[in-house]
């Protein structure tokens, strides 16, 4: 197989297989009326700003307060950092394309050689898979913490958690980036979704790698998440009943501390579960739009419908700071303390 940088794309074959790269879709993007450009790019710019700013604040507050540097919060911090990186790369590319109606420089949209677009096409699926794997790791963290507290410190020490995050990130990045440099794929600019994507040259390769991606980065994490949280909430339900009885029978200081600790862990579990629900809620429209896009043939799914895919895909990176703020009291308190101190210092 030839490398991608030496591969000459046959446009007729490409348009026949990958119909969304046809010139008419690029013309439709570039010829939008000004009000539509303002609306579409304004929504994308708002989502991008919130995603970057909100996750930056989460990262800042967690790193400043030593009491928040737990293994669970390290996973939350990693997820926030991934969302912030998503805002810097995929979301920024989408915002620029929607504002200009094309990429910032002239490129061959069916074989993009521009580095930012290439990097976005490779890193976007890697960040998606990485986020789901971090959520799966967080679900396991919660299960071990709630159901097997005697093992929690050994399995989820801060050092062990950092190693697990690093290993997962490295493996996922390698798996998602291999197709392009090995010549199995090219980077294309999808004018309907205003984003750069890895597009496989051979249809059979696309199906094989697409299936592999779904199994490794979606199916397996979701199975782990479902089983872990099912067990977690089963244990929580049982423990809460025991805590209620014990609190009436034993009012000792040690027992009170144990009960407080359990309640705290339950609240943390509810926070990370809320993050998962928010992620899934955003991805339901993404999956629906994707299915409609490739199953509707006459007429094709409209461009504005395709943008719903992009908006909700990006929104999944912007909502988490609001969920943390609404459900995590310690993080919310640190956030307000930080800004109150900044305001006091300035005055």
PDB file of C-alpha atoms in Angstrom, residues 33-333:
ATOM      1  CA  UNK A  33     -26.072  34.146   3.322  1.00  0.00           C
ATOM      2  CA  UNK A  34     -24.379  36.345   5.938  1.00  0.00           C
ATOM      3  CA  UNK A  35     -27.073  35.870   8.588  1.00  0.00           C
ATOM      4  CA  UNK A  36     -26.646  32.082   8.371  1.00  0.00           C
ATOM      5  CA  UNK A  37     -22.868  32.418   8.652  1.00  0.00           C
ATOM      6  CA  UNK A  38     -23.353  34.567  11.769  1.00  0.00           C
ATOM      7  CA  UNK A  39     -25.804  32.130  13.389  1.00  0.00           C
ATOM      8  CA  UNK A  40     -23.895  28.926  12.635  1.00  0.00           C
ATOM      9  CA  UNK A  41     -20.450  30.261  13.491  1.00  0.00           C
ATOM     10  CA  UNK A  42     -21.811  32.134  16.539  1.00  0.00           C
ATOM     11  CA  UNK A  43     -23.232  28.918  18.037  1.00  0.00           C
ATOM     12  CA  UNK A  44     -19.974  27.081  17.354  1.00  0.00           C
ATOM     13  CA  UNK A  45     -17.872  29.911  18.820  1.00  0.00           C
ATOM     14  CA  UNK A  46     -20.034  29.964  21.968  1.00  0.00           C
ATOM     15  CA  UNK A  47     -19.693  26.195  22.476  1.00  0.00           C
ATOM     16  CA  UNK A  48     -15.933  26.373  21.868  1.00  0.00           C
ATOM     17  CA  UNK A  49     -15.455  29.242  24.332  1.00  0.00           C
ATOM     18  CA  UNK A  50     -17.508  27.529  27.047  1.00  0.00           C
ATOM     19  CA  UNK A  51     -15.733  24.199  26.509  1.00  0.00           C
ATOM     20  CA  UNK A  52     -12.285  25.732  26.799  1.00  0.00           C
ATOM     21  CA  UNK A  53     -13.042  28.261  29.553  1.00  0.00           C
ATOM     22  CA  UNK A  54     -15.143  25.935  31.700  1.00  0.00           C
ATOM     23  CA  UNK A  55     -12.713  23.020  31.573  1.00  0.00           C
ATOM     24  CA  UNK A  56      -9.753  25.351  32.127  1.00  0.00           C
ATOM     25  CA  UNK A  57     -11.389  26.572  35.361  1.00  0.00           C
ATOM     26  CA  UNK A  58     -12.016  22.956  36.464  1.00  0.00           C
ATOM     27  CA  UNK A  59      -8.351  22.068  35.818  1.00  0.00           C
ATOM     28  CA  UNK A  60      -7.157  25.222  37.594  1.00  0.00           C
ATOM     29  CA  UNK A  61      -9.263  24.739  40.735  1.00  0.00           C
ATOM     30  CA  UNK A  62      -8.318  21.066  41.052  1.00  0.00           C
ATOM     31  CA  UNK A  63      -4.588  21.669  40.691  1.00  0.00           C
ATOM     32  CA  UNK A  64      -4.570  24.594  43.142  1.00  0.00           C
ATOM     33  CA  UNK A  65      -6.244  22.776  46.038  1.00  0.00           C
ATOM     34  CA  UNK A  66      -4.227  19.845  47.484  1.00  0.00           C
ATOM     35  CA  UNK A  67      -7.344  18.370  49.137  1.00  0.00           C
ATOM     36  CA  UNK A  68      -8.884  17.824  45.689  1.00  0.00           C
ATOM     37  CA  UNK A  69      -5.933  15.789  44.408  1.00  0.00           C
ATOM     38  CA  UNK A  70      -7.519  12.367  44.892  1.00  0.00           C
ATOM     39  CA  UNK A  71      -7.431   9.466  42.438  1.00  0.00           C
ATOM     40  CA  UNK A  72     -11.055  10.068  41.427  1.00  0.00           C
ATOM     41  CA  UNK A  73     -10.460  13.780  40.921  1.00  0.00           C
ATOM     42  CA  UNK A  74      -7.362  12.942  38.885  1.00  0.00           C
ATOM     43  CA  UNK A  75      -9.632  11.062  36.479  1.00  0.00           C
ATOM     44  CA  UNK A  76     -12.053  13.999  36.417  1.00  0.00           C
ATOM     45  CA  UNK A  77      -9.100  16.321  35.808  1.00  0.00           C
ATOM     46  CA  UNK A  78      -7.948  14.135  32.902  1.00  0.00           C
ATOM     47  CA  UNK A  79     -11.418  14.209  31.358  1.00  0.00           C
ATOM     48  CA  UNK A  80     -11.538  18.019  31.729  1.00  0.00           C
ATOM     49  CA  UNK A  81      -8.088  18.298  30.120  1.00  0.00           C
ATOM     50  CA  UNK A  82      -9.239  16.114  27.204  1.00  0.00           C
ATOM     51  CA  UNK A  83     -12.321  18.320  26.770  1.00  0.00           C
ATOM     52  CA  UNK A  84     -10.123  21.426  26.861  1.00  0.00           C
ATOM     53  CA  UNK A  85      -7.844  19.914  24.201  1.00  0.00           C
ATOM     54  CA  UNK A  86     -10.931  19.138  22.125  1.00  0.00           C
ATOM     55  CA  UNK A  87     -11.900  22.816  22.344  1.00  0.00           C
ATOM     56  CA  UNK A  88      -8.400  23.826  21.190  1.00  0.00           C
ATOM     57  CA  UNK A  89      -8.368  21.494  18.172  1.00  0.00           C
ATOM     58  CA  UNK A  90     -11.571  19.985  16.667  1.00  0.00           C
ATOM     59  CA  UNK A  91     -13.868  22.754  17.892  1.00  0.00           C
ATOM     60  CA  UNK A  92     -11.538  25.500  16.694  1.00  0.00           C
ATOM     61  CA  UNK A  93     -11.316  23.945  13.221  1.00  0.00           C
ATOM     62  CA  UNK A  94     -15.121  23.743  13.013  1.00  0.00           C
ATOM     63  CA  UNK A  95     -15.467  27.364  14.150  1.00  0.00           C
ATOM     64  CA  UNK A  96     -12.994  28.631  11.523  1.00  0.00           C
ATOM     65  CA  UNK A  97     -14.616  26.618   8.716  1.00  0.00           C
ATOM     66  CA  UNK A  98     -18.079  27.910   9.622  1.00  0.00           C
ATOM     67  CA  UNK A  99     -16.850  31.518   9.769  1.00  0.00           C
ATOM     68  CA  UNK A 100     -14.891  31.463   6.491  1.00  0.00           C
ATOM     69  CA  UNK A 101     -16.905  28.879   4.572  1.00  0.00           C
ATOM     70  CA  UNK A 102     -13.619  27.023   3.940  1.00  0.00           C
ATOM     71  CA  UNK A 103     -10.305  26.349   5.660  1.00  0.00           C
ATOM     72  CA  UNK A 104      -7.957  29.291   6.416  1.00  0.00           C
ATOM     73  CA  UNK A 105      -5.696  28.423   3.462  1.00  0.00           C
ATOM     74  CA  UNK A 106      -6.425  26.872   0.084  1.00  0.00           C
ATOM     75  CA  UNK A 107      -6.344  23.077   0.358  1.00  0.00           C
ATOM     76  CA  UNK A 108      -7.442  20.073  -1.631  1.00  0.00           C
ATOM     77  CA  UNK A 109     -10.498  19.205   0.507  1.00  0.00           C
ATOM     78  CA  UNK A 110     -10.465  15.545  -0.573  1.00  0.00           C
ATOM     79  CA  UNK A 111      -6.830  15.118   0.491  1.00  0.00           C
ATOM     80  CA  UNK A 112      -5.914  17.826   2.994  1.00  0.00           C
ATOM     81  CA  UNK A 113      -2.177  18.409   3.510  1.00  0.00           C
ATOM     82  CA  UNK A 114      -2.563  21.322   5.932  1.00  0.00           C
ATOM     83  CA  UNK A 115      -1.149  20.296   9.343  1.00  0.00           C
ATOM     84  CA  UNK A 116      -3.868  21.717  11.684  1.00  0.00           C
ATOM     85  CA  UNK A 117      -6.584  19.975   9.671  1.00  0.00           C
ATOM     86  CA  UNK A 118      -4.535  16.760   9.483  1.00  0.00           C
ATOM     87  CA  UNK A 119      -3.890  16.835  13.216  1.00  0.00           C
ATOM     88  CA  UNK A 120      -7.570  17.474  13.972  1.00  0.00           C
ATOM     89  CA  UNK A 121      -8.644  14.597  11.713  1.00  0.00           C
ATOM     90  CA  UNK A 122      -6.379  12.229  13.634  1.00  0.00           C
ATOM     91  CA  UNK A 123      -6.748  13.538  17.183  1.00  0.00           C
ATOM     92  CA  UNK A 124     -10.568  13.953  17.241  1.00  0.00           C
ATOM     93  CA  UNK A 125     -11.395  10.203  17.221  1.00  0.00           C
ATOM     94  CA  UNK A 126      -8.525   9.586  19.656  1.00  0.00           C
ATOM     95  CA  UNK A 127      -9.976  12.100  22.142  1.00  0.00           C
ATOM     96  CA  UNK A 128     -13.448  10.592  21.753  1.00  0.00           C
ATOM     97  CA  UNK A 129     -12.191   7.096  22.518  1.00  0.00           C
ATOM     98  CA  UNK A 130      -9.931   8.340  25.309  1.00  0.00           C
ATOM     99  CA  UNK A 131     -12.813  10.156  27.042  1.00  0.00           C
ATOM    100  CA  UNK A 132     -14.961   7.019  27.055  1.00  0.00           C
ATOM    101  CA  UNK A 133     -12.086   4.935  28.412  1.00  0.00           C
ATOM    102  CA  UNK A 134     -11.510   7.481  31.197  1.00  0.00           C
ATOM    103  CA  UNK A 135     -15.220   7.288  32.054  1.00  0.00           C
ATOM    104  CA  UNK A 136     -14.942   3.486  32.158  1.00  0.00           C
ATOM    105  CA  UNK A 137     -11.881   3.752  34.409  1.00  0.00           C
ATOM    106  CA  UNK A 138     -13.808   6.177  36.637  1.00  0.00           C
ATOM    107  CA  UNK A 139     -16.703   3.699  36.843  1.00  0.00           C
ATOM    108  CA  UNK A 140     -14.272   0.965  37.944  1.00  0.00           C
ATOM    109  CA  UNK A 141     -12.762   3.438  40.434  1.00  0.00           C
ATOM    110  CA  UNK A 142     -16.191   4.054  41.947  1.00  0.00           C
ATOM    111  CA  UNK A 143     -17.006   0.351  42.114  1.00  0.00           C
ATOM    112  CA  UNK A 144     -13.743  -0.524  43.890  1.00  0.00           C
ATOM    113  CA  UNK A 145     -14.146   2.452  46.247  1.00  0.00           C
ATOM    114  CA  UNK A 146     -17.729   1.636  47.206  1.00  0.00           C
ATOM    115  CA  UNK A 147     -17.674  -2.177  47.150  1.00  0.00           C
ATOM    116  CA  UNK A 148     -14.048  -3.021  48.013  1.00  0.00           C
ATOM    117  CA  UNK A 149     -12.639  -0.202  50.106  1.00  0.00           C
ATOM    118  CA  UNK A 150      -9.840  -2.418  51.449  1.00  0.00           C
ATOM    119  CA  UNK A 151      -8.431  -2.745  47.909  1.00  0.00           C
ATOM    120  CA  UNK A 152      -9.065   0.814  46.780  1.00  0.00           C
ATOM    121  CA  UNK A 153      -5.823   2.345  48.083  1.00  0.00           C
ATOM    122  CA  UNK A 154      -3.734  -0.381  46.443  1.00  0.00           C
ATOM    123  CA  UNK A 155      -5.408  -0.329  43.014  1.00  0.00           C
ATOM    124  CA  UNK A 156      -6.147   3.381  42.744  1.00  0.00           C
ATOM    125  CA  UNK A 157      -3.204   5.109  44.329  1.00  0.00           C
ATOM    126  CA  UNK A 158      -2.353   8.390  42.593  1.00  0.00           C
ATOM    127  CA  UNK A 159       0.731   6.839  41.002  1.00  0.00           C
ATOM    128  CA  UNK A 160      -1.178   3.783  39.728  1.00  0.00           C
ATOM    129  CA  UNK A 161      -3.961   6.012  38.381  1.00  0.00           C
ATOM    130  CA  UNK A 162      -1.449   8.163  36.476  1.00  0.00           C
ATOM    131  CA  UNK A 163       0.107   5.032  34.946  1.00  0.00           C
ATOM    132  CA  UNK A 164      -3.309   3.690  33.872  1.00  0.00           C
ATOM    133  CA  UNK A 165      -4.232   7.038  32.279  1.00  0.00           C
ATOM    134  CA  UNK A 166      -0.896   7.263  30.451  1.00  0.00           C
ATOM    135  CA  UNK A 167      -1.084   3.698  29.142  1.00  0.00           C
ATOM    136  CA  UNK A 168      -4.657   4.114  27.916  1.00  0.00           C
ATOM    137  CA  UNK A 169      -3.904   7.422  26.234  1.00  0.00           C
ATOM    138  CA  UNK A 170      -0.817   6.053  24.470  1.00  0.00           C
ATOM    139  CA  UNK A 171      -2.547   2.914  23.177  1.00  0.00           C
ATOM    140  CA  UNK A 172      -5.604   4.795  21.898  1.00  0.00           C
ATOM    141  CA  UNK A 173      -3.500   7.484  20.189  1.00  0.00           C
ATOM    142  CA  UNK A 174      -1.391   4.832  18.422  1.00  0.00           C
ATOM    143  CA  UNK A 175      -4.426   2.827  17.277  1.00  0.00           C
ATOM    144  CA  UNK A 176      -6.278   5.866  15.915  1.00  0.00           C
ATOM    145  CA  UNK A 177      -3.277   7.498  14.238  1.00  0.00           C
ATOM    146  CA  UNK A 178      -1.810   4.452  12.429  1.00  0.00           C
ATOM    147  CA  UNK A 179      -4.141   4.459   9.344  1.00  0.00           C
ATOM    148  CA  UNK A 180      -2.998   7.870   8.018  1.00  0.00           C
ATOM    149  CA  UNK A 181       0.832   7.537   8.014  1.00  0.00           C
ATOM    150  CA  UNK A 182       0.611   3.920   6.774  1.00  0.00           C
ATOM    151  CA  UNK A 183      -1.391   5.006   3.709  1.00  0.00           C
ATOM    152  CA  UNK A 184      -4.720   3.371   4.566  1.00  0.00           C
ATOM    153  CA  UNK A 185      -6.460   6.739   4.894  1.00  0.00           C
ATOM    154  CA  UNK A 186      -6.428  10.384   3.849  1.00  0.00           C
ATOM    155  CA  UNK A 187      -7.590  13.464   5.729  1.00  0.00           C
ATOM    156  CA  UNK A 188     -10.643  15.105   4.173  1.00  0.00           C
ATOM    157  CA  UNK A 189     -12.626  18.233   4.992  1.00  0.00           C
ATOM    158  CA  UNK A 190     -16.330  17.433   5.385  1.00  0.00           C
ATOM    159  CA  UNK A 191     -18.188  20.597   4.278  1.00  0.00           C
ATOM    160  CA  UNK A 192     -21.484  19.494   5.813  1.00  0.00           C
ATOM    161  CA  UNK A 193     -20.067  18.994   9.286  1.00  0.00           C
ATOM    162  CA  UNK A 194     -17.336  21.651   9.011  1.00  0.00           C
ATOM    163  CA  UNK A 195     -14.676  19.315  10.368  1.00  0.00           C
ATOM    164  CA  UNK A 196     -11.682  17.343   9.130  1.00  0.00           C
ATOM    165  CA  UNK A 197     -11.978  13.563   9.228  1.00  0.00           C
ATOM    166  CA  UNK A 198      -9.853  10.492   8.594  1.00  0.00           C
ATOM    167  CA  UNK A 199     -11.306   8.925   5.434  1.00  0.00           C
ATOM    168  CA  UNK A 200     -10.277   5.399   4.474  1.00  0.00           C
ATOM    169  CA  UNK A 201      -9.328   4.835   0.848  1.00  0.00           C
ATOM    170  CA  UNK A 202     -10.680   1.274   0.660  1.00  0.00           C
ATOM    171  CA  UNK A 203     -14.281   0.655   1.711  1.00  0.00           C
ATOM    172  CA  UNK A 204     -13.424  -2.761   3.175  1.00  0.00           C
ATOM    173  CA  UNK A 205     -10.689  -1.162   5.290  1.00  0.00           C
ATOM    174  CA  UNK A 206     -13.118   1.521   6.465  1.00  0.00           C
ATOM    175  CA  UNK A 207     -15.630  -1.093   7.610  1.00  0.00           C
ATOM    176  CA  UNK A 208     -12.998  -3.214   9.350  1.00  0.00           C
ATOM    177  CA  UNK A 209     -11.294  -0.342  11.202  1.00  0.00           C
ATOM    178  CA  UNK A 210     -14.629   1.368  11.910  1.00  0.00           C
ATOM    179  CA  UNK A 211     -15.930  -1.824  13.529  1.00  0.00           C
ATOM    180  CA  UNK A 212     -12.699  -2.243  15.486  1.00  0.00           C
ATOM    181  CA  UNK A 213     -12.923   1.369  16.710  1.00  0.00           C
ATOM    182  CA  UNK A 214     -16.528   0.887  17.842  1.00  0.00           C
ATOM    183  CA  UNK A 215     -15.695  -2.335  19.693  1.00  0.00           C
ATOM    184  CA  UNK A 216     -12.542  -1.054  21.444  1.00  0.00           C
ATOM    185  CA  UNK A 217     -13.503   2.569  22.087  1.00  0.00           C
ATOM    186  CA  UNK A 218     -17.287   2.401  22.472  1.00  0.00           C
ATOM    187  CA  UNK A 219     -18.693  -1.089  23.112  1.00  0.00           C
ATOM    188  CA  UNK A 220     -16.115  -2.295  25.661  1.00  0.00           C
ATOM    189  CA  UNK A 221     -16.071   0.959  27.706  1.00  0.00           C
ATOM    190  CA  UNK A 222     -19.901   1.125  27.729  1.00  0.00           C
ATOM    191  CA  UNK A 223     -20.169  -2.494  28.905  1.00  0.00           C
ATOM    192  CA  UNK A 224     -17.632  -1.817  31.672  1.00  0.00           C
ATOM    193  CA  UNK A 225     -19.454   1.387  32.643  1.00  0.00           C
ATOM    194  CA  UNK A 226     -22.884  -0.288  32.713  1.00  0.00           C
ATOM    195  CA  UNK A 227     -21.754  -3.260  34.790  1.00  0.00           C
ATOM    196  CA  UNK A 228     -19.718  -1.101  37.195  1.00  0.00           C
ATOM    197  CA  UNK A 229     -22.483   1.399  37.913  1.00  0.00           C
ATOM    198  CA  UNK A 230     -25.071  -1.360  38.237  1.00  0.00           C
ATOM    199  CA  UNK A 231     -22.956  -2.926  40.962  1.00  0.00           C
ATOM    200  CA  UNK A 232     -22.125   0.465  42.486  1.00  0.00           C
ATOM    201  CA  UNK A 233     -25.737   1.546  42.929  1.00  0.00           C
ATOM    202  CA  UNK A 234     -26.692  -1.902  44.171  1.00  0.00           C
ATOM    203  CA  UNK A 235     -24.030  -1.600  46.900  1.00  0.00           C
ATOM    204  CA  UNK A 236     -24.994   2.016  47.646  1.00  0.00           C
ATOM    205  CA  UNK A 237     -28.626   1.053  48.094  1.00  0.00           C
ATOM    206  CA  UNK A 238     -27.646  -1.674  50.549  1.00  0.00           C
ATOM    207  CA  UNK A 239     -25.106   0.512  52.388  1.00  0.00           C
ATOM    208  CA  UNK A 240     -27.494   3.433  52.797  1.00  0.00           C
ATOM    209  CA  UNK A 241     -29.949   1.116  54.534  1.00  0.00           C
ATOM    210  CA  UNK A 242     -27.176  -0.132  56.834  1.00  0.00           C
ATOM    211  CA  UNK A 243     -25.941   3.418  57.496  1.00  0.00           C
ATOM    212  CA  UNK A 244     -29.436   4.538  58.513  1.00  0.00           C
ATOM    213  CA  UNK A 245     -29.697   1.687  61.053  1.00  0.00           C
ATOM    214  CA  UNK A 246     -26.128   2.104  62.353  1.00  0.00           C
ATOM    215  CA  UNK A 247     -26.485   5.853  62.823  1.00  0.00           C
ATOM    216  CA  UNK A 248     -29.418   5.283  65.169  1.00  0.00           C
ATOM    217  CA  UNK A 249     -27.632   2.531  67.119  1.00  0.00           C
ATOM    218  CA  UNK A 250     -24.120   3.978  67.351  1.00  0.00           C
ATOM    219  CA  UNK A 251     -23.362   7.664  67.825  1.00  0.00           C
ATOM    220  CA  UNK A 252     -19.610   7.291  68.446  1.00  0.00           C
ATOM    221  CA  UNK A 253     -17.184   9.714  66.817  1.00  0.00           C
ATOM    222  CA  UNK A 254     -15.441   6.980  64.798  1.00  0.00           C
ATOM    223  CA  UNK A 255     -18.751   5.691  63.505  1.00  0.00           C
ATOM    224  CA  UNK A 256     -19.875   9.182  62.550  1.00  0.00           C
ATOM    225  CA  UNK A 257     -16.658   9.712  60.572  1.00  0.00           C
ATOM    226  CA  UNK A 258     -17.203   6.419  58.754  1.00  0.00           C
ATOM    227  CA  UNK A 259     -20.767   7.374  57.862  1.00  0.00           C
ATOM    228  CA  UNK A 260     -19.652  10.830  56.681  1.00  0.00           C
ATOM    229  CA  UNK A 261     -16.974   9.214  54.524  1.00  0.00           C
ATOM    230  CA  UNK A 262     -19.492   6.862  52.928  1.00  0.00           C
ATOM    231  CA  UNK A 263     -21.907   9.686  52.209  1.00  0.00           C
ATOM    232  CA  UNK A 264     -19.074  11.678  50.635  1.00  0.00           C
ATOM    233  CA  UNK A 265     -18.161   8.782  48.335  1.00  0.00           C
ATOM    234  CA  UNK A 266     -21.801   8.390  47.324  1.00  0.00           C
ATOM    235  CA  UNK A 267     -21.940  12.079  46.358  1.00  0.00           C
ATOM    236  CA  UNK A 268     -18.747  11.760  44.306  1.00  0.00           C
ATOM    237  CA  UNK A 269     -20.200   8.699  42.579  1.00  0.00           C
ATOM    238  CA  UNK A 270     -23.348  10.624  41.703  1.00  0.00           C
ATOM    239  CA  UNK A 271     -21.202  13.422  40.223  1.00  0.00           C
ATOM    240  CA  UNK A 272     -19.247  11.149  37.878  1.00  0.00           C
ATOM    241  CA  UNK A 273     -22.430   9.288  36.966  1.00  0.00           C
ATOM    242  CA  UNK A 274     -24.069  12.623  36.087  1.00  0.00           C
ATOM    243  CA  UNK A 275     -21.096  13.341  33.785  1.00  0.00           C
ATOM    244  CA  UNK A 276     -21.707  10.010  32.063  1.00  0.00           C
ATOM    245  CA  UNK A 277     -25.417  10.779  31.621  1.00  0.00           C
ATOM    246  CA  UNK A 278     -24.570  14.189  30.164  1.00  0.00           C
ATOM    247  CA  UNK A 279     -22.136  12.589  27.715  1.00  0.00           C
ATOM    248  CA  UNK A 280     -24.647   9.944  26.611  1.00  0.00           C
ATOM    249  CA  UNK A 281     -27.406  12.565  26.271  1.00  0.00           C
ATOM    250  CA  UNK A 282     -25.224  14.617  23.906  1.00  0.00           C
ATOM    251  CA  UNK A 283     -24.252  11.570  21.891  1.00  0.00           C
ATOM    252  CA  UNK A 284     -27.806  10.338  21.267  1.00  0.00           C
ATOM    253  CA  UNK A 285     -28.472  13.139  18.686  1.00  0.00           C
ATOM    254  CA  UNK A 286     -24.979  12.528  17.231  1.00  0.00           C
ATOM    255  CA  UNK A 287     -25.736   8.844  16.586  1.00  0.00           C
ATOM    256  CA  UNK A 288     -29.232   9.615  15.235  1.00  0.00           C
ATOM    257  CA  UNK A 289     -27.889  12.271  12.837  1.00  0.00           C
ATOM    258  CA  UNK A 290     -25.105   9.956  11.705  1.00  0.00           C
ATOM    259  CA  UNK A 291     -27.566   7.162  10.923  1.00  0.00           C
ATOM    260  CA  UNK A 292     -29.936   9.496   9.060  1.00  0.00           C
ATOM    261  CA  UNK A 293     -27.015  10.968   7.120  1.00  0.00           C
ATOM    262  CA  UNK A 294     -25.905   7.635   5.702  1.00  0.00           C
ATOM    263  CA  UNK A 295     -29.341   6.051   5.273  1.00  0.00           C
ATOM    264  CA  UNK A 296     -31.233   8.926   3.644  1.00  0.00           C
ATOM    265  CA  UNK A 297     -30.582   8.957  -0.093  1.00  0.00           C
ATOM    266  CA  UNK A 298     -33.334  10.928  -1.821  1.00  0.00           C
ATOM    267  CA  UNK A 299     -33.222  13.569  -0.566  1.00  0.00           C
ATOM    268  CA  UNK A 300     -29.994  13.540   1.392  1.00  0.00           C
ATOM    269  CA  UNK A 301     -29.960  14.626   5.017  1.00  0.00           C
ATOM    270  CA  UNK A 302     -29.812  18.475   4.922  1.00  0.00           C
ATOM    271  CA  UNK A 303     -26.633  20.369   5.825  1.00  0.00           C
ATOM    272  CA  UNK A 304     -28.275  22.011   8.868  1.00  0.00           C
ATOM    273  CA  UNK A 305     -29.097  18.520  10.127  1.00  0.00           C
ATOM    274  CA  UNK A 306     -25.461  17.557   9.674  1.00  0.00           C
ATOM    275  CA  UNK A 307     -24.470  20.562  11.800  1.00  0.00           C
ATOM    276  CA  UNK A 308     -26.589  19.145  14.630  1.00  0.00           C
ATOM    277  CA  UNK A 309     -24.061  16.279  14.607  1.00  0.00           C
ATOM    278  CA  UNK A 310     -21.193  18.748  15.016  1.00  0.00           C
ATOM    279  CA  UNK A 311     -22.917  20.896  17.647  1.00  0.00           C
ATOM    280  CA  UNK A 312     -23.843  18.010  19.953  1.00  0.00           C
ATOM    281  CA  UNK A 313     -20.472  16.331  19.425  1.00  0.00           C
ATOM    282  CA  UNK A 314     -18.818  19.530  20.619  1.00  0.00           C
ATOM    283  CA  UNK A 315     -21.414  20.178  23.321  1.00  0.00           C
ATOM    284  CA  UNK A 316     -20.374  16.946  25.049  1.00  0.00           C
ATOM    285  CA  UNK A 317     -17.074  18.711  25.857  1.00  0.00           C
ATOM    286  CA  UNK A 318     -18.765  21.885  27.138  1.00  0.00           C
ATOM    287  CA  UNK A 319     -21.370  20.636  29.638  1.00  0.00           C
ATOM    288  CA  UNK A 320     -19.124  18.856  32.133  1.00  0.00           C
ATOM    289  CA  UNK A 321     -17.974  22.009  34.021  1.00  0.00           C
ATOM    290  CA  UNK A 322     -21.641  22.831  34.710  1.00  0.00           C
ATOM    291  CA  UNK A 323     -22.247  19.286  35.969  1.00  0.00           C
ATOM    292  CA  UNK A 324     -19.197  19.473  38.256  1.00  0.00           C
ATOM    293  CA  UNK A 325     -20.327  22.838  39.580  1.00  0.00           C
ATOM    294  CA  UNK A 326     -23.888  21.659  40.226  1.00  0.00           C
ATOM    295  CA  UNK A 327     -23.049  18.314  41.860  1.00  0.00           C
ATOM    296  CA  UNK A 328     -19.602  18.686  43.464  1.00  0.00           C
ATOM    297  CA  UNK A 329     -19.760  21.009  46.472  1.00  0.00           C
ATOM    298  CA  UNK A 330     -16.002  20.914  47.173  1.00  0.00           C
ATOM    299  CA  UNK A 331     -15.157  21.891  43.608  1.00  0.00           C
ATOM    300  CA  UNK A 332     -17.833  24.593  43.608  1.00  0.00           C
ATOM    301  CA  UNK A 333     -16.512  26.011  46.872  1.00  0.00           C
TER     302      UNK A 333
END
